[in-house]
Amino acid sequence: MEKPEVKRLLINYKTLEEFQNFREYGAPELSMKEDLQANIIENDSESPFYGIYYGNKLVARMSLYRVKGKFDQYFEPPQDYLELFKLEVLEAYQNKGYGKALVDFAKSFNLPIKTNARQRSDEFWNKMDFESVTYQPMRDRGENPYVWYPEGVKEQVLSQEQR
Amino acid sequence: MEKPEVKRLLINYKTLEEFQNFREYGAPELSMKEDLQANIIENDSESPFYGIYYGNKLVARMSLYRVKGKFDQYFEPPQDYLELFKLEVLEAYQNKGYGKALVDFAKSFNLPIKTNARQRSDEFWNKMDFESVTYQPMRDRGENPYVWYPEGVKEQVLSQEQR
């Protein structure tokens, strides 16, 4: 099978229209829409979203956000890391390696990655070599955090107050 | 219809078994399980979970976590607030007012409430008198935050760095 190509998505009305096919459509998408309507951002500027097209159709996507080291509560030593969210493959296109292609792309930055494993997706994240972290109620607030450690990085131990 | 009774759930193996019927089963539940297995917590001690029973069956639940005012990035004036998560009603018991009963219970503390509206549940949250907040990528990281303001509380305006 040909390796799926991951593209950085452009902020424009076409991308927004494609996003409506995904289940997790919410604040980030609406924020993008408002920005476009208010012309705050240039049409076709780059978004934090990456995706895979099948022909002209967007069939998989994720968002990657770089969090600054001083806000890092997951990794030791504390450092800039990537928060990965809204990873989703349209149902008809699942089990074709598109999810893995997106995750491999995220890993290519060689920064630690944190995500929130939703709805019993643990098996997928384990296959991607992600690990669950010790659940800390104050920090994680109901999330199901999974992380990927590049070489030399490990889990951060939090102070009592941060937990 | 009789008003559904909201109960604070006990941390024990029966509660854990009930939790497996819910779609969102993850880190908080597994953490509870580990604690029980390690006998760190007393069996039957109180959890952050509240629920509604239909006969002996747990059919709806939510978790409420009190966040300290110094971590508040949502409300003005900054203050202790409730983070509401894992609100879920088993499919066969939906549209009977159980979700509303849980939310009304959360409101009864008269603290601001913040939640993350998932999978296009905006309509439900609007009905509950929750409002969406201005999306801030750094703070919200892909979430779809909805809040409930008690009298005299409004949206917090963040500094550039916090956004």
Coordinates of C-alpha atoms in Angstrom, one line a residue:
Chain A
M1 CA 0.0 0.0 0.0
E2 CA 1.2 3.5 -0.8
K3 CA 2.2 5.5 2.2
P4 CA -0.6 8.1 2.9
E5 CA 0.6 11.7 2.6
V6 CA 0.0 13.9 5.6
K7 CA -0.7 17.6 4.7
R8 CA -0.9 20.6 6.8
L9 CA -4.5 21.9 6.4
L10 CA -5.2 25.4 5.2
I11 CA -7.7 27.6 7.0
N12 CA -10.4 28.2 4.5
Y13 CA -14.0 27.5 3.9
K14 CA -13.3 24.3 2.1
T15 CA -11.4 22.9 5.1
L16 CA -14.3 24.0 7.4
E17 CA -16.8 22.3 5.2
E18 CA -14.7 19.0 5.3
F19 CA -14.6 19.3 9.1
Q20 CA -18.3 18.9 9.3
N21 CA -18.0 15.3 8.3
F22 CA -16.1 14.5 11.6
R23 CA -17.8 13.6 14.8
E24 CA -15.7 15.9 16.9
Y25 CA -16.7 19.3 15.6
G26 CA -16.6 22.0 18.2
A27 CA -14.9 25.0 19.6
P28 CA -11.7 24.9 17.5
E29 CA -13.6 24.6 14.3
L30 CA -16.1 27.3 15.3
S31 CA -13.3 29.6 16.3
M32 CA -11.8 29.1 12.8
K33 CA -15.1 29.9 11.2
E34 CA -15.5 33.1 13.2
D35 CA -12.0 34.2 12.4
L36 CA -12.6 33.6 8.7
Q37 CA -15.9 35.5 8.8
A38 CA -14.3 38.4 10.6
N39 CA -11.4 38.2 8.2
I40 CA -9.0 38.2 11.1
I41 CA -6.9 35.6 9.5
E42 CA -5.8 35.4 6.0
N43 CA -7.7 32.8 3.9
D44 CA -5.3 29.9 3.2
S45 CA -3.1 30.6 6.2
E46 CA -1.8 27.5 8.0
S47 CA -3.8 25.8 10.7
P48 CA -2.7 23.5 13.6
F49 CA -4.6 20.7 11.8
Y50 CA -3.0 18.1 9.6
G51 CA -4.9 15.6 7.4
I52 CA -4.9 13.0 4.8
Y53 CA -6.9 13.3 1.6
Y54 CA -8.3 10.4 -0.4
G55 CA -8.7 12.1 -3.8
N56 CA -10.2 15.4 -3.0
K57 CA -11.9 14.2 0.2
L58 CA -10.4 14.8 3.7
V59 CA -10.7 11.4 5.4
A60 CA -8.4 11.7 8.5
R61 CA -7.2 14.6 10.6
M62 CA -5.6 15.6 13.8
S63 CA -4.5 18.8 15.5
L64 CA -1.1 19.3 17.0
Y65 CA -0.4 22.1 19.4
R66 CA 3.1 22.9 20.7
V67 CA 2.9 23.5 24.5
K68 CA 5.8 25.5 26.1
G69 CA 8.1 23.8 28.5
K70 CA 7.1 26.0 31.4
F71 CA 3.6 24.6 31.2
D72 CA 4.8 21.0 31.0
Q73 CA 3.3 18.8 33.7
Y74 CA 3.9 15.5 32.0
F75 CA 7.6 15.1 31.0
E76 CA 11.0 14.9 32.7
P77 CA 13.0 16.9 32.0
P78 CA 10.2 19.5 31.5
Q79 CA 10.3 20.7 27.9
D80 CA 8.2 21.8 24.9
Y81 CA 5.9 19.0 23.9
L82 CA 3.1 18.4 21.4
E83 CA -0.5 18.1 22.5
L84 CA -2.3 15.9 19.9
F85 CA -6.1 16.1 19.7
K86 CA -9.0 15.6 17.4
L87 CA -7.4 12.6 15.8
E88 CA -10.2 11.1 13.8
V89 CA -10.5 8.9 10.7
L90 CA -13.9 8.9 8.9
E91 CA -15.6 5.5 9.5
A92 CA -15.5 4.3 5.9
Y93 CA -11.7 4.9 5.8
Q94 CA -10.7 3.2 9.1
N95 CA -8.2 0.3 9.3
K96 CA -6.2 1.5 6.4
G97 CA -3.2 2.9 8.4
Y98 CA -4.3 6.5 8.2
G99 CA -4.4 7.0 12.0
K100 CA -0.9 5.5 12.2
A101 CA 0.4 7.8 9.4
L102 CA -0.8 10.8 11.3
V103 CA 0.8 9.7 14.6
D104 CA 4.0 8.8 12.8
F105 CA 4.0 12.4 11.4
A106 CA 3.6 13.8 14.9
K107 CA 6.5 11.7 16.2
S108 CA 8.7 13.0 13.4
F109 CA 9.1 16.3 15.3
N110 CA 10.9 14.2 18.0
L111 CA 9.2 16.1 20.8
P112 CA 7.3 14.3 23.6
I113 CA 3.6 13.9 22.7
K114 CA 0.6 13.9 25.0
T115 CA -2.9 13.0 24.0
N116 CA -6.2 12.1 25.7
A117 CA -7.3 8.5 24.7
R118 CA -11.1 8.6 24.2
Q119 CA -13.7 5.9 24.3
R120 CA -11.6 2.9 24.9
S121 CA -9.0 3.7 22.2
D122 CA -6.3 2.5 24.6
E123 CA -5.5 -0.4 22.3
F124 CA -4.8 1.9 19.4
W125 CA -2.5 4.1 21.5
N126 CA -0.6 1.1 22.9
K127 CA 0.0 -0.1 19.3
M128 CA 1.4 3.4 18.6
D129 CA 3.9 2.9 21.4
F130 CA 2.2 5.4 23.6
E131 CA 1.9 4.7 27.4
S132 CA -0.7 5.7 30.0
V133 CA 0.6 7.9 32.8
T134 CA -0.2 7.8 36.5
Y135 CA -3.7 9.4 36.8
Q136 CA -3.6 12.7 38.7
P137 CA -7.1 14.0 39.4
M138 CA -6.1 17.7 39.6
R139 CA -4.0 17.7 36.5
D140 CA -6.0 15.2 34.4
R141 CA -9.6 16.0 35.4
G142 CA -11.2 13.0 33.9
E143 CA -8.9 12.7 30.9
N144 CA -7.3 9.5 29.9
P145 CA -3.8 10.8 29.1
Y146 CA -1.4 8.8 26.9
V147 CA 2.1 9.9 26.1
W148 CA 4.9 9.1 23.8
Y149 CA 8.5 9.6 25.1
P150 CA 11.3 10.2 22.7
E151 CA 14.7 8.8 23.8
G152 CA 15.9 10.2 27.1
V153 CA 12.5 11.5 28.3
K154 CA 10.5 10.0 31.1
E155 CA 7.3 10.7 33.2
Q156 CA 7.4 13.8 35.4
V157 CA 6.7 13.3 39.1
L158 CA 4.4 16.1 40.3
S159 CA 4.4 17.9 43.5
Q160 CA 1.5 17.1 45.9
E161 CA -0.3 20.4 45.0
Q162 CA -0.2 19.7 41.2
R163 CA -1.8 16.3 41.5
Chain B
M1 CA -42.6 11.7 36.8
E2 CA -40.8 11.2 40.1
K3 CA -37.7 13.3 40.6
P4 CA -34.7 11.1 40.1
E5 CA -32.5 10.9 43.2
V6 CA -28.8 11.8 42.8
K7 CA -26.5 9.8 45.0
R8 CA -22.8 10.1 45.7
L9 CA -21.2 6.9 44.6
L10 CA -19.1 4.8 46.9
I11 CA -15.7 3.6 45.8
N12 CA -16.1 -0.2 45.8
Y13 CA -16.1 -3.1 43.4
K14 CA -19.8 -2.9 42.7
T15 CA -19.4 0.8 41.5
L16 CA -16.5 -0.2 39.4
E17 CA -18.4 -3.1 37.8
E18 CA -21.3 -0.7 37.0
F19 CA -18.8 1.8 35.4
Q20 CA -18.0 -0.8 32.8
N21 CA -21.4 -0.2 31.2
F22 CA -20.5 3.3 30.3
R23 CA -18.7 4.3 27.1
E24 CA -16.2 6.6 28.8
Y25 CA -14.3 4.2 30.9
G26 CA -10.7 5.3 31.4
A27 CA -8.0 6.6 33.7
P28 CA -10.2 7.8 36.6
E29 CA -11.9 4.4 36.8
L30 CA -8.6 2.4 36.4
S31 CA -7.1 4.6 39.1
M32 CA -10.0 3.7 41.4
K33 CA -9.5 0.1 40.6
E34 CA -5.8 0.2 41.4
D35 CA -6.4 2.0 44.7
L36 CA -9.0 -0.6 45.7
Q37 CA -6.6 -3.5 44.8
A38 CA -3.8 -1.8 46.7
N39 CA -6.2 -1.2 49.6
I40 CA -4.9 2.4 49.6
I41 CA -8.5 3.6 50.0
E42 CA -11.1 2.3 52.3
N43 CA -13.8 0.3 50.6
D44 CA -17.0 2.3 50.6
S45 CA -15.2 5.7 50.9
E46 CA -16.8 8.5 48.9
S47 CA -15.8 9.2 45.2
P48 CA -16.0 12.3 43.1
F49 CA -18.7 10.5 41.1
Y50 CA -22.5 11.0 41.5
G51 CA -25.1 8.8 39.9
I52 CA -28.7 7.8 39.5
Y53 CA -30.0 4.3 40.1
Y54 CA -32.9 2.7 38.4
G55 CA -33.7 -0.1 40.8
N56 CA -30.3 -1.5 41.6
K57 CA -28.8 -0.5 38.2
L58 CA -26.6 2.6 37.8
V59 CA -28.0 4.3 34.7
A60 CA -26.5 7.8 34.8
R61 CA -23.3 9.3 36.3
M62 CA -21.0 12.3 36.4
S63 CA -17.9 13.4 38.1
L64 CA -17.5 16.7 39.9
Y65 CA -14.1 18.0 40.9
R66 CA -13.6 21.2 42.8
V67 CA -10.8 23.3 41.3
K68 CA -9.1 25.9 43.5
G69 CA -9.5 29.5 42.7
K70 CA -5.8 30.1 42.0
F71 CA -6.1 27.7 39.1
D72 CA -9.2 29.4 37.7
Q73 CA -8.8 30.5 34.1
Y74 CA -12.5 30.7 33.2
F75 CA -14.4 32.9 35.7
E76 CA -14.3 36.5 36.8
P77 CA -13.8 37.1 39.7
P78 CA -11.4 34.1 39.8
Q79 CA -12.8 31.6 42.4
D80 CA -13.2 27.9 43.2
Y81 CA -15.3 26.2 40.6
L82 CA -16.6 22.8 39.7
E83 CA -15.2 20.8 36.8
L84 CA -18.0 18.5 35.6
F85 CA -16.9 15.5 33.4
K86 CA -17.9 12.0 32.5
L87 CA -21.6 12.9 32.4
E88 CA -23.2 10.0 30.7
V89 CA -26.7 8.4 30.7
L90 CA -26.9 4.8 29.5
E91 CA -28.5 4.7 26.0
A92 CA -31.7 2.9 27.1
Y93 CA -32.3 5.5 29.8
Q94 CA -31.9 8.6 27.8
N95 CA -34.5 11.4 27.4
K96 CA -35.9 10.7 30.9
G97 CA -34.4 13.8 32.6
Y98 CA -31.6 12.0 34.2
G99 CA -28.9 14.2 32.6
K100 CA -30.8 17.3 33.8
A101 CA -31.2 15.9 37.3
L102 CA -27.4 15.5 37.5
V103 CA -26.7 19.0 36.2
D104 CA -29.2 20.5 38.6
F105 CA -27.5 18.7 41.4
A106 CA -24.1 20.2 40.3
K107 CA -25.7 23.7 40.2
S108 CA -27.0 23.3 43.7
F109 CA -23.5 24.0 45.1
N110 CA -23.9 27.5 43.6
L111 CA -20.3 27.5 42.3
P112 CA -19.4 28.2 38.7
I113 CA -19.3 25.1 36.6
K114 CA -17.1 24.2 33.6
T115 CA -17.4 21.2 31.3
N116 CA -16.2 20.0 28.0
A117 CA -19.1 19.5 25.6
R118 CA -18.4 16.4 23.5
Q119 CA -19.7 15.1 20.2
R120 CA -22.1 17.9 19.4
S121 CA -23.8 17.9 22.8
D122 CA -24.0 21.7 22.5
E123 CA -27.8 21.6 22.3
F124 CA -28.0 19.8 25.6
W125 CA -25.7 22.2 27.4
N126 CA -27.6 25.2 26.0
K127 CA -30.8 23.7 27.4
M128 CA -29.1 23.5 30.8
D129 CA -28.3 27.2 30.6
F130 CA -24.6 26.7 30.0
E131 CA -22.8 29.0 27.6
S132 CA -19.8 28.4 25.3
V133 CA -16.7 30.6 26.1
T134 CA -14.3 32.3 23.7
Y135 CA -12.0 29.5 22.5
Q136 CA -8.4 30.0 23.6
P137 CA -6.1 27.5 21.9
M138 CA -3.5 27.4 24.7
R139 CA -6.0 27.0 27.5
D140 CA -8.6 24.9 25.8
R141 CA -6.4 22.6 23.6
G142 CA -9.1 21.2 21.4
E143 CA -11.8 21.1 24.1
N144 CA -15.3 22.5 23.6
P145 CA -15.7 24.3 26.9
Y146 CA -19.2 25.2 28.2
V147 CA -19.7 27.0 31.5
W148 CA -22.5 27.9 33.9
Y149 CA -22.3 31.2 35.7
P150 CA -24.0 31.7 39.0
E151 CA -25.3 35.3 39.7
G152 CA -22.5 37.9 39.7
V153 CA -20.0 35.8 37.8
K154 CA -18.8 36.4 34.3
E155 CA -16.2 35.2 31.8
Q156 CA -12.6 35.8 32.6
V157 CA -10.5 37.7 30.1
L158 CA -7.1 36.0 29.8
S159 CA -3.7 37.6 29.4
Q160 CA -2.1 37.1 26.0
E161 CA 0.2 34.4 27.4
Q162 CA -2.6 32.3 28.9
R163 CA -4.5 32.1 25.6

